[in-house]
Coordinates of C-alpha atoms in Angstrom, one line a residue:
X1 CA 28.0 11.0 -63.2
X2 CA 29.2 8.6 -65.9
X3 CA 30.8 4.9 -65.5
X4 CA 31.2 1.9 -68.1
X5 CA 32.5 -1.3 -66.9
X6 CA 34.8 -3.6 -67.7
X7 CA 32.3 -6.0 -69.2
X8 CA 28.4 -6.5 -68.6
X9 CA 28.4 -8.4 -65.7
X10 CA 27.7 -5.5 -62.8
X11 CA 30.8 -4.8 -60.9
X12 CA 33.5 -2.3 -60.2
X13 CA 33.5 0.5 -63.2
X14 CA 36.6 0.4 -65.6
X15 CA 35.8 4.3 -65.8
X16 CA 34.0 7.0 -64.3
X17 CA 33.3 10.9 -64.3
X18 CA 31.2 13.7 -63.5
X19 CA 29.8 16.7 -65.6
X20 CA 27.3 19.6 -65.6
X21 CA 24.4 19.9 -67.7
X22 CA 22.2 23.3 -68.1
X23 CA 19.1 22.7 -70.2
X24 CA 17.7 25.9 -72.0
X25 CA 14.3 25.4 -72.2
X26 CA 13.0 25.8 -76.4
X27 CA 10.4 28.8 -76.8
X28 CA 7.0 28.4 -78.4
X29 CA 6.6 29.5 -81.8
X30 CA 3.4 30.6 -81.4
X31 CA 4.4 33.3 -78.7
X32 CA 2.1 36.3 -78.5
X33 CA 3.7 39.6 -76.6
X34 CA 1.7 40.4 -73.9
X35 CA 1.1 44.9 -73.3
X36 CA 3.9 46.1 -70.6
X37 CA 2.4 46.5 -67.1
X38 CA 2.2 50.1 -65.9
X39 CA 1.9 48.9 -62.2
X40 CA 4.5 49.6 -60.4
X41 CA 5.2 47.1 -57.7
X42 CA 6.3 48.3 -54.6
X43 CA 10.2 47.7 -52.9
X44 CA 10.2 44.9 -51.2
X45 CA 10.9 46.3 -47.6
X46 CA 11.4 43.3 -45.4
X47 CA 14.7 42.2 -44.6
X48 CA 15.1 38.6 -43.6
X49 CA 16.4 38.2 -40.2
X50 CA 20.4 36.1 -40.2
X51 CA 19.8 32.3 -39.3
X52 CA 20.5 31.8 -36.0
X53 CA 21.1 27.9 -35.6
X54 CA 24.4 26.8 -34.8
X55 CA 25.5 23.4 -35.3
X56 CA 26.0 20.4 -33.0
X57 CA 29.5 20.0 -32.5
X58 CA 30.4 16.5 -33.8
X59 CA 30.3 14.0 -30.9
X60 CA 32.9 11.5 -29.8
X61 CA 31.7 7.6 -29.5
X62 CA 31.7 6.6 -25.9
X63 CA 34.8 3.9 -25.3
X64 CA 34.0 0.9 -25.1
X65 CA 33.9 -0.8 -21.9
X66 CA 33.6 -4.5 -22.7
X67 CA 36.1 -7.1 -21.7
X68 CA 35.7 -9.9 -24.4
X69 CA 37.3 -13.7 -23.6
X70 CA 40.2 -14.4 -24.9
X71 CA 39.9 -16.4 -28.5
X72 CA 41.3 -20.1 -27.7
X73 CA 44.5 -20.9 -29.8
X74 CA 42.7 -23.7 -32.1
X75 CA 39.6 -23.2 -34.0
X76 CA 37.9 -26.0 -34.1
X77 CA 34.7 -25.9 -36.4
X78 CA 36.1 -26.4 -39.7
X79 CA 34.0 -25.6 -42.4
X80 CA 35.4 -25.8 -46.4
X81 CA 34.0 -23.3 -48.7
X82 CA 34.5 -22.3 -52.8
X83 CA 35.0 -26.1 -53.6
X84 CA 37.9 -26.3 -51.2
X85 CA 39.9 -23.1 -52.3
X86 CA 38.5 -21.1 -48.8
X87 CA 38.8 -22.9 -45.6
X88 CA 36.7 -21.4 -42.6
X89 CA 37.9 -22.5 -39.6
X90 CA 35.6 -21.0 -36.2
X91 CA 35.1 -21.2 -32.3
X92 CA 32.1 -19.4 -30.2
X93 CA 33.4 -18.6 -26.9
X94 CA 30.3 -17.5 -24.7
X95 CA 31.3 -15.3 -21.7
X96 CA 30.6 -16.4 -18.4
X97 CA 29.5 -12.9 -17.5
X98 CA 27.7 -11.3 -19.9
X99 CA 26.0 -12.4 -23.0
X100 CA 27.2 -8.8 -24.5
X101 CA 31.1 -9.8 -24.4
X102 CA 30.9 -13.4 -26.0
X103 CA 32.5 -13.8 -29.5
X104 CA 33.0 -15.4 -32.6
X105 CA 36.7 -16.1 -33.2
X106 CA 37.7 -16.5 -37.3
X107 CA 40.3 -17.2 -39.6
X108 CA 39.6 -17.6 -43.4
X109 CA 42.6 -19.4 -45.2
X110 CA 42.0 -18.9 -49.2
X111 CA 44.1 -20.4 -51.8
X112 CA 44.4 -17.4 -53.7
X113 CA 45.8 -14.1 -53.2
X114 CA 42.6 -11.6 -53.3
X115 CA 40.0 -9.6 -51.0
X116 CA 38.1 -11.9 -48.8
X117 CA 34.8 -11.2 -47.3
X118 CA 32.7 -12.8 -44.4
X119 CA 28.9 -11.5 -44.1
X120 CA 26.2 -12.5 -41.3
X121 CA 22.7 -12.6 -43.4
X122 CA 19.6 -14.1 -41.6
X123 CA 18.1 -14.0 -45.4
X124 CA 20.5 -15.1 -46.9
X125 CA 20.9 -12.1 -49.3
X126 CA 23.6 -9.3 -50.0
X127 CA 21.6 -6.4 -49.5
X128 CA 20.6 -6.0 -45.8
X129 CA 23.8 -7.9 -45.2
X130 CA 27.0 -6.9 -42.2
X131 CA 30.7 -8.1 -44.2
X132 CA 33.8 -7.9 -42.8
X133 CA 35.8 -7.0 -45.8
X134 CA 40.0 -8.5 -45.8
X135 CA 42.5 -6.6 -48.0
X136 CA 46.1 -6.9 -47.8
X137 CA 46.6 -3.9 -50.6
X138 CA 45.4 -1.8 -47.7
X139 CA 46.2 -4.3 -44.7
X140 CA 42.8 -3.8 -43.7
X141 CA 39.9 -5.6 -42.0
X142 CA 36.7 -3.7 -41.5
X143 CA 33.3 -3.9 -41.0
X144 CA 31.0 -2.8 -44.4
X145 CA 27.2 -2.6 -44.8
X146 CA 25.8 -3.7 -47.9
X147 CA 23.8 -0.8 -49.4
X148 CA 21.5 0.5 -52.0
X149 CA 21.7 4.0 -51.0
X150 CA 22.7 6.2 -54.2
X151 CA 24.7 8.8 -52.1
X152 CA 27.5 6.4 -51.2
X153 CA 29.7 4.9 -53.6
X154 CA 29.5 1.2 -54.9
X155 CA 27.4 -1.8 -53.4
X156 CA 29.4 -1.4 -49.8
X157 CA 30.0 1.2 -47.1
X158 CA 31.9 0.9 -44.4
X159 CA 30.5 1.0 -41.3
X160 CA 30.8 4.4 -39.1
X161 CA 33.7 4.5 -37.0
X162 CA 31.7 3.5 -33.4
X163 CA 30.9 -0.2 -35.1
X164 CA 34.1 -0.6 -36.6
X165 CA 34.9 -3.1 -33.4
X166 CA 36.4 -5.9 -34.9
X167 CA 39.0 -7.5 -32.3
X168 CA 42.7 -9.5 -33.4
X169 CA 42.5 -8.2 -36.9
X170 CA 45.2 -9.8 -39.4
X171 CA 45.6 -10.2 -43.3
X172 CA 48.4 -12.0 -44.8
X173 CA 49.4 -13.0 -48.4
X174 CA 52.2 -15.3 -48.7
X175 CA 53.0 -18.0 -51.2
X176 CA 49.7 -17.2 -53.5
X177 CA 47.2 -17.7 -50.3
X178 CA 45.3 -14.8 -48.4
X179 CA 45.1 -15.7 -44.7
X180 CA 42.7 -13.3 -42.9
X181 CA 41.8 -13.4 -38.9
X182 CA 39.2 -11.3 -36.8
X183 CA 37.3 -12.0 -33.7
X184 CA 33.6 -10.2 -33.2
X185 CA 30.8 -9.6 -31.0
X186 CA 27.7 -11.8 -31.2
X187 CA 25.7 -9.4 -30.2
X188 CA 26.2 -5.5 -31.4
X189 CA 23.9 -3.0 -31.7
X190 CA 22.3 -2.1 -35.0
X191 CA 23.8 -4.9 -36.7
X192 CA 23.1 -9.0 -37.4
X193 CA 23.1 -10.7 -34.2
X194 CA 25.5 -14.5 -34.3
X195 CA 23.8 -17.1 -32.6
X196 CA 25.5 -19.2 -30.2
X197 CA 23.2 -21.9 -30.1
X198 CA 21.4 -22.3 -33.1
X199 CA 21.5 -21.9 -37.1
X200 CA 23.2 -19.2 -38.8
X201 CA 23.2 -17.8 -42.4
X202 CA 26.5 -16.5 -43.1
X203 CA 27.8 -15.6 -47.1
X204 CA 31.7 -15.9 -47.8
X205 CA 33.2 -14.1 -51.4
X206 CA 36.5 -13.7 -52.9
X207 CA 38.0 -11.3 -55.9
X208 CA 39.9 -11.9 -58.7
X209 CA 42.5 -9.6 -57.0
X210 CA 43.4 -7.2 -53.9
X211 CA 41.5 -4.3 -56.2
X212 CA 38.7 -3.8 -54.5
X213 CA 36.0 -4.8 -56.9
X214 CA 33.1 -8.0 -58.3
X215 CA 33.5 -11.3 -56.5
X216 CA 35.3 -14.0 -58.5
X217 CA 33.2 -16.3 -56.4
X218 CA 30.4 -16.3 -53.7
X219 CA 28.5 -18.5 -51.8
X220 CA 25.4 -19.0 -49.1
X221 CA 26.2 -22.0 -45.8
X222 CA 24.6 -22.0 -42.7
X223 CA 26.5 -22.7 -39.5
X224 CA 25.2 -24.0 -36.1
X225 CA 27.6 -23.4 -33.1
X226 CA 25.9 -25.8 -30.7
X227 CA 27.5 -28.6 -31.6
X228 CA 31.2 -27.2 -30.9
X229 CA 30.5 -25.5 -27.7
X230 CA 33.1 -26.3 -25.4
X231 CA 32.3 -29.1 -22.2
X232 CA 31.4 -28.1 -19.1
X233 CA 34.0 -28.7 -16.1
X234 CA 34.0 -31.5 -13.9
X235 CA 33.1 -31.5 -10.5
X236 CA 35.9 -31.8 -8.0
X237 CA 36.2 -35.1 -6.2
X238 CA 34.9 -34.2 -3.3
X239 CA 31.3 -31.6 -2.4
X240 CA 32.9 -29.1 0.0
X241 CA 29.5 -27.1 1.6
X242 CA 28.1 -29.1 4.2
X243 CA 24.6 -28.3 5.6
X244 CA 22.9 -30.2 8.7
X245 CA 19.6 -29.9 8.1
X246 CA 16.3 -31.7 10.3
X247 CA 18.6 -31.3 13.3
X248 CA 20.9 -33.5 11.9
X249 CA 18.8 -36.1 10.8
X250 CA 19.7 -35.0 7.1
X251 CA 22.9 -33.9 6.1
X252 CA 23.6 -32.0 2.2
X253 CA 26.7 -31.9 0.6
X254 CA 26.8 -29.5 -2.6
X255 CA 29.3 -27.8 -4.5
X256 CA 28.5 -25.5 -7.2
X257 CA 30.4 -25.4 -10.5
X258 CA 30.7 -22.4 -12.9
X259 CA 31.4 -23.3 -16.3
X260 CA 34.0 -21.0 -17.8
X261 CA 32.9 -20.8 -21.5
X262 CA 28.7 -21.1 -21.2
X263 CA 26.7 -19.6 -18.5
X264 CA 23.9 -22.2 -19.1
X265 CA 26.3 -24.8 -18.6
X266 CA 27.2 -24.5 -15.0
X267 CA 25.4 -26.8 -12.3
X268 CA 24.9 -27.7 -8.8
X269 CA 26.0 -31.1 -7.7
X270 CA 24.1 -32.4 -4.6
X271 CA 24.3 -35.5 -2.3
X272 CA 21.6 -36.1 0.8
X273 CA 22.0 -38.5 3.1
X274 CA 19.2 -39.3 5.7
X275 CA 18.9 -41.1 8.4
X276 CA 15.7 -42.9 7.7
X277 CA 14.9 -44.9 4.9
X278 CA 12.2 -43.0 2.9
X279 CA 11.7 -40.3 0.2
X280 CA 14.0 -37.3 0.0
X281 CA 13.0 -34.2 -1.0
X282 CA 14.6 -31.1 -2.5
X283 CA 13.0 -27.6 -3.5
X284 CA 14.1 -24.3 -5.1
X285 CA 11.8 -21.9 -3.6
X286 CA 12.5 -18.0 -4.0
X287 CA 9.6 -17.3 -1.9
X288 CA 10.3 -19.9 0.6
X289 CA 7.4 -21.3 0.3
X290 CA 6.0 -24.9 -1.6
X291 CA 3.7 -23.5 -4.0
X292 CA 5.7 -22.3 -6.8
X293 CA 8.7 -24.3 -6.2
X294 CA 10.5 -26.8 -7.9
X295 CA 11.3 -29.7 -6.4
X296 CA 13.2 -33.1 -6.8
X297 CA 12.2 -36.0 -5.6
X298 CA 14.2 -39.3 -4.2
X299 CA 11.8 -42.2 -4.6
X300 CA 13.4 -45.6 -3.4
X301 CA 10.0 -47.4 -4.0
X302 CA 10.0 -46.8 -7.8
X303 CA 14.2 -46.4 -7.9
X304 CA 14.0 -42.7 -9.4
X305 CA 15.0 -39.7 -9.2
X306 CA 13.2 -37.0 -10.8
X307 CA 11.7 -33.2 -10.7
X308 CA 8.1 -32.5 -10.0
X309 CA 6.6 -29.1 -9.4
X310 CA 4.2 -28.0 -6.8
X311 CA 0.7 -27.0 -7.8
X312 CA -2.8 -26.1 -7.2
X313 CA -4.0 -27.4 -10.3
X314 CA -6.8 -29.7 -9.6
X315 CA -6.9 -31.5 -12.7
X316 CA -4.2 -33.2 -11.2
X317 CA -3.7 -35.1 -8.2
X318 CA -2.3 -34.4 -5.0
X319 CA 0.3 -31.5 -4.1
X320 CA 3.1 -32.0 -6.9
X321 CA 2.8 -32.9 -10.5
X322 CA 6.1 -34.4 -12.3
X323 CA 7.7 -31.9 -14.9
X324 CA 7.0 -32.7 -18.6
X325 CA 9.7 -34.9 -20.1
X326 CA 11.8 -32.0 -21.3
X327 CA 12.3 -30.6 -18.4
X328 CA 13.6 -33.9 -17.0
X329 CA 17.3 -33.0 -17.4
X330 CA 18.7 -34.3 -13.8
X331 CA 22.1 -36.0 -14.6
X332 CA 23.9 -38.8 -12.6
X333 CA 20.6 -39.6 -10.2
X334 CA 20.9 -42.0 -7.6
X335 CA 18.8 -43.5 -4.9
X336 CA 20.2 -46.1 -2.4
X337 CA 19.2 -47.2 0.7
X338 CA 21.4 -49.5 2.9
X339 CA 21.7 -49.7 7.2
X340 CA 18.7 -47.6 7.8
X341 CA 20.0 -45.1 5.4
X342 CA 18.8 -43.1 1.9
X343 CA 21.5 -41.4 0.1
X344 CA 20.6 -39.3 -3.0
X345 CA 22.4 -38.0 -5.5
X346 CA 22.1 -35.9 -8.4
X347 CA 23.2 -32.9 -10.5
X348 CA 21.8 -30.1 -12.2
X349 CA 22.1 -27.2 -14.2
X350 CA 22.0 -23.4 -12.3
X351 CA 19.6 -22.2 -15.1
X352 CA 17.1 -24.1 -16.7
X353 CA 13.7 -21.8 -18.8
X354 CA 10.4 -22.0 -17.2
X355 CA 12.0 -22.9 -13.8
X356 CA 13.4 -21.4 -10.7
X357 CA 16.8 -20.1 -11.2
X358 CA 19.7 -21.1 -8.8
X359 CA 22.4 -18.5 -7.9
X360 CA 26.0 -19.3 -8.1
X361 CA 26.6 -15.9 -6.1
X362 CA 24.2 -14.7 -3.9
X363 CA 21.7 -16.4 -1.2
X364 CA 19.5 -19.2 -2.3
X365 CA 16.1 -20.2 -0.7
X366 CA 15.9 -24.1 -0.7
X367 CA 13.5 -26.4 0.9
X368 CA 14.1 -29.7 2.5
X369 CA 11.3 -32.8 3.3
X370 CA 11.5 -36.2 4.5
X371 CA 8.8 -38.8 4.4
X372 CA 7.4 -41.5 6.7
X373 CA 8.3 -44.8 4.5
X374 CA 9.4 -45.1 0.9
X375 CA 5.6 -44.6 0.0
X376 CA 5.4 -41.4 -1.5
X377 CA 2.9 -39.1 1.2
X378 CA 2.8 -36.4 3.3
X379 CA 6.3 -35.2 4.9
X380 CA 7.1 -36.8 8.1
X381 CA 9.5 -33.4 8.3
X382 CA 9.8 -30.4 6.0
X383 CA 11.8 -27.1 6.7
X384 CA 13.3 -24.2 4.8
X385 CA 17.4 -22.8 4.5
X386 CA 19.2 -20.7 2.7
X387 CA 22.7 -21.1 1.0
X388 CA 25.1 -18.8 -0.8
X389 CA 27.4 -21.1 -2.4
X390 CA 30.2 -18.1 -2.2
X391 CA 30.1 -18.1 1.8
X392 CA 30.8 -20.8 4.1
X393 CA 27.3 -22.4 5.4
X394 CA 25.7 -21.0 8.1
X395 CA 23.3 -23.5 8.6
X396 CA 19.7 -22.7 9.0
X397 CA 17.8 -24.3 12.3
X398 CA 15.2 -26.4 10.6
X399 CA 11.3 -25.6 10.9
X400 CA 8.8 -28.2 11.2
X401 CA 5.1 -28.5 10.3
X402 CA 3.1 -27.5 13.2
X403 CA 1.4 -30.8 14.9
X404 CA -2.1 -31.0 14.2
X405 CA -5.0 -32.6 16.8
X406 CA -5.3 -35.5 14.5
X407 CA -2.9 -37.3 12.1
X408 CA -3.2 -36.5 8.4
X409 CA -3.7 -38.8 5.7
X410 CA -0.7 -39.4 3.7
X411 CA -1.9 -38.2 0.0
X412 CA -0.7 -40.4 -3.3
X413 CA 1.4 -38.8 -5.3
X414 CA 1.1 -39.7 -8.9
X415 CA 4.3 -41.0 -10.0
X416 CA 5.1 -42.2 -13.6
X417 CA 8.2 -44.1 -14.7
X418 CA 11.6 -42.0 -15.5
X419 CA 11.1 -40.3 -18.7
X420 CA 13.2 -40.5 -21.8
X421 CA 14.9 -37.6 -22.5
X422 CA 13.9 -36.1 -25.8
X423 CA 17.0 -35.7 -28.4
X424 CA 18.4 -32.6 -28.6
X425 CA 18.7 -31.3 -25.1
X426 CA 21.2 -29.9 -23.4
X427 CA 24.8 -30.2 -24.2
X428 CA 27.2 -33.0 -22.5
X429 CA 26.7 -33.3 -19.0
X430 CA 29.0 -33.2 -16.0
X431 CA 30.2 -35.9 -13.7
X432 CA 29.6 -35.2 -10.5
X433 CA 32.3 -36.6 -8.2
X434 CA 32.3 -39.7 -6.3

């Protein structure tokens, strides 16, 4: 093959070809003659046996059974590009039922009337690059790999036809602008993966006209989707699930909440009245059992509210040992006491890493404890339920500790001030209801 181009900066090739070359090889001059050969070599007798493979017949991709959520009808991550000529505007809607179906929704708005291009890059480079490639000679938006691979033409190839998945595609020229809309997967296999939380390295380009060919103009910018993530709903005025627990004694109200856009979003809102005043307990147990639970604890004496786990560790002292300050993450905590009375309140989110998960479908194993006084000690009362938050509550009869011969001690539990929250956790936090 042959090619110039249409000046020395690489790009597309003003002219190409392709032509056949033999190449006679030159004899030596000083060639001797070598005697004939009087041996006479036998026929070759063997006869080589047909080939017998037969080919694959071409397969047919497998449809694709995802159901994406809808794109929201305003972008709202704004990002300018090219010195204000290309105007990126951006949402990240996270399914709420499997990480595989969330997207990023797009639209590139560029102030001249060309290709446009949009690549995810974790380098930052071309090469090893995913584009989605806008041309409204062609009215095409596609997928493209960039490529170094000598048996495909130029520096792109399009993807193969089972990752050409692009969602809402649109290009459209009008008044000297290039307007160019898509929506894609985070997450596809084989390709770059798009954060949802977190930094991205995307690259942006534009041509010097809808002929596919060099970039008039490129450019690197990262992109971090956090920050835009839509808010969590708001719990409803009133907590509907009502469970009686230490034979009525202690009453919880809870209502889940299910965040439509984040999974890690949604939380459980819970309020305990008891009829005593002293500490309040609450555990997530999947075993049902204290040791490897998390719990939250109502302390009046010290005015907090706050999340200890249970351990054997004896470095430390007594039965629970308060989470590390980044796992303090409780929202809207409240301890009162009035007329004999401790209410509680708190929320908190469903999933949480390094700590037992709650359920939003399914049954729940929770654990429940009272104490003697607002001295923090051994339970005066301690039992185990279960809740699905998708059924009505049947409400569990409470267990109690098994009286012992003799009392037992009440052992200190080390209890340190409310933590600061460090910056950058989780995203805005719910209200839970009055």
């Amino acid at each position: 093959l042959w090619a110039v181009g249409t000046g020395n900066e690489p790009g597309y090739h003003a002219a190409r070809g392709e032509f056949t070359l033999e190449f006679a090889p030159v004899p030596d001059a000083a060639t001797t003659t070598e005697a004939p050969s009087t041996t006479t070599e036998a026929p070759l007798t063997t006869t080589e046996a047909p080939p017998t493979t037969t080919e694959a017949p071409p397969t047919t991709p497998a449809p694709d059974t995802r159901n994406p959520p809808d794109c929201p009808s305003e972008l709202t991550q704004v990002t300018s590009l090219n010195d204000g000529a290309l105007t990126l505007f951006t949402e990240v809607v996270v399914s709420p039922t499997s990480d595989s179906e969330s997207i990023l929704c797009a639209r590139l708005e560029s102030d001249s009337e060309s290709w446009v291009g949009f690549g995810i890059s974790p380098t930052g480079m071309m090469y090893g690059a995913n584009f989605v490639l806008a041309n409204a000679g062609y009215d095409s938006v596609q997928k493209y790999n960039s490529t170094l691979d000598v048996t495909k033409q130029g520096p792109f190839a399009p993807m193969e036809d089972d990752h050409q998945t692009l969602m809402n595609t649109k290009v459209t020229q009008e008044d000297g602008k290039t307007v160019v809309s898509f929506s894609k997967y985070l997450k596809e296999e084989g390709e770059n993966n798009i954060l949802a939380e977190g930094e991205n390295t995307f690259l942006w380009a534009v041509g010097s006209s809808n002929a596919p060919g060099y970039h008039a103009a490129r450019g690197e910018f990262t992109l971090d989707f956090t920050a835009t993530a839509p808010a969590p709903p708001d719990c409803p005025s009133e907590l509907t699930q009502v469970t009686p627990l230490n034979n009525g004694a202690l009453t919880l109200y809870t209502e889940v909440v299910v965040s439509p856009t984040s999974d890690s979003e949604s939380i459980l809102c819970v309020r305990l009245e008891s009829d005593s005043e002293s500490w309040v307990g609450f555990g997530i147990s999947p075993t049902g059992l204290m040791f490897g639970a998390n719990s939250i604890l109502g302390l009046p004496e010290y005015g907090s509210v706050m999340k200890f786990n249970s351990t054997l560790d004896v470095t430390k002292q007594g039965p629970f040992a308060p989470m590390e300050d980044d796992h303090q993450t409780l929202m809207n905590t409240k301890v009162t006491q009035e007329d004999g009375k401790t209410v509680v309140s708190f929320s908190k989110y469903l999933k949480e890493e390094g700590e037992n998960n709650i359920l939003a479908e399914g049954e729940n194993t929770f654990l429940w404890a009272v104490g003697s006084s607002n001295a923090p000690g051994y339970h005066a009362a301690r039992g185990e339920f279960t809740l699905d938050f998708k059924k009505a509550p049947a409400p569990t009869p409470p267990t109690t500790s098994a009286p012992t011969s003799a009392p037992t001690p009440e052992t200190p539990i080390p209890i340190t001030s409310a933590p600061t929250l460090p910056s950058g956790s989780k995203g805005a936090a719910l209200d839970c209801p009055s």
